[in-house]
């Protein structure tokens, strides 16, 4: 069964890197991508990877001295779940309250038109 937890920022950053690569992704590729943004100790990255495996987000394949990681939860699945959770938590599940909030946030007419077109095309 796939995990339904919300990921902390550090683990989400690791998952974003894994999702951006063709699986399986080696630990060295993950470390290199993380360190382009900010420096984290290899042990910290390994801790994040281990947690993600334990929680059911990643699968690890040990090949010699190298670990390769494959996502068990897709980006699309995770984002859909988190979007629903946010809608429920912040707006009581009300899509209209969310739409009003978007409008109040300064969303442009062009952005609203793009959203309308996506909804009509059912490409979301």
XYZ file of N, CA, C and O in Angstrom, residues 9 19 30 34 38 44-46 55 58 61-62 72-74 83 95 97-98 108 117:
84
model
N 9.664 19.133 4.156
C 10.358 19.825 3.066
C 11.596 19.088 2.561
O 11.786 18.960 1.351
N 11.764 12.271 -8.913
C 10.715 12.372 -9.931
C 11.234 13.002 -11.226
O 10.738 12.691 -12.301
N 21.398 11.939 -6.849
C 20.547 12.662 -5.894
C 21.388 13.649 -5.094
O 21.016 14.817 -4.954
N 20.951 17.733 -5.049
C 20.674 18.440 -3.792
C 21.720 19.521 -3.573
O 21.398 20.668 -3.239
N 21.715 23.554 -2.252
C 22.248 23.844 -0.917
C 23.073 22.646 -0.492
O 22.834 21.521 -0.928
N 22.953 13.185 5.922
C 21.609 13.770 5.985
C 20.780 13.292 4.796
O 19.618 12.907 4.951
N 21.393 13.292 3.623
C 20.698 12.817 2.424
C 20.339 11.344 2.579
O 19.220 10.926 2.258
N 21.264 10.555 3.106
C 21.001 9.136 3.328
C 19.855 8.945 4.324
O 19.001 8.067 4.147
N 8.901 4.715 4.657
C 7.536 5.218 4.588
C 6.815 4.810 3.307
O 5.653 5.149 3.117
N 9.811 5.369 -1.663
C 10.887 4.908 -2.540
C 11.188 3.445 -2.293
O 10.980 2.929 -1.198
N 17.390 -0.332 -4.421
C 18.008 -1.510 -5.021
C 19.510 -1.371 -4.792
O 20.119 -0.418 -5.264
N 20.073 -2.301 -4.033
C 21.503 -2.276 -3.734
C 22.246 -3.014 -4.844
O 22.003 -4.197 -5.062
N 7.868 4.883 -5.612
C 6.692 4.025 -5.495
C 5.409 4.844 -5.532
O 4.327 4.295 -5.683
N 5.550 6.155 -5.368
C 4.436 7.102 -5.448
C 4.809 8.102 -6.534
O 5.886 8.693 -6.491
N 3.931 8.285 -7.501
C 4.223 9.225 -8.581
C 3.999 10.661 -8.120
O 3.268 10.916 -7.154
N -3.141 18.303 -2.879
C -4.095 19.343 -3.286
C -5.433 19.137 -2.597
O -6.039 20.084 -2.091
N -14.583 24.229 -3.084
C -13.875 24.710 -4.259
C -14.189 26.179 -4.521
O -13.321 26.941 -4.948
N -14.815 28.478 -2.246
C -14.026 29.286 -1.304
C -12.584 29.388 -1.782
O -11.954 30.448 -1.662
N -12.070 28.304 -2.347
C -10.719 28.332 -2.907
C -10.654 29.294 -4.095
O -9.711 30.081 -4.218
N -4.384 36.746 -12.197
C -4.686 37.570 -13.366
C -5.806 36.960 -14.201
O -6.101 35.772 -14.102
N -9.641 27.021 -19.417
C -9.353 26.195 -20.590
C -8.898 24.790 -20.190
O -9.307 23.800 -20.813
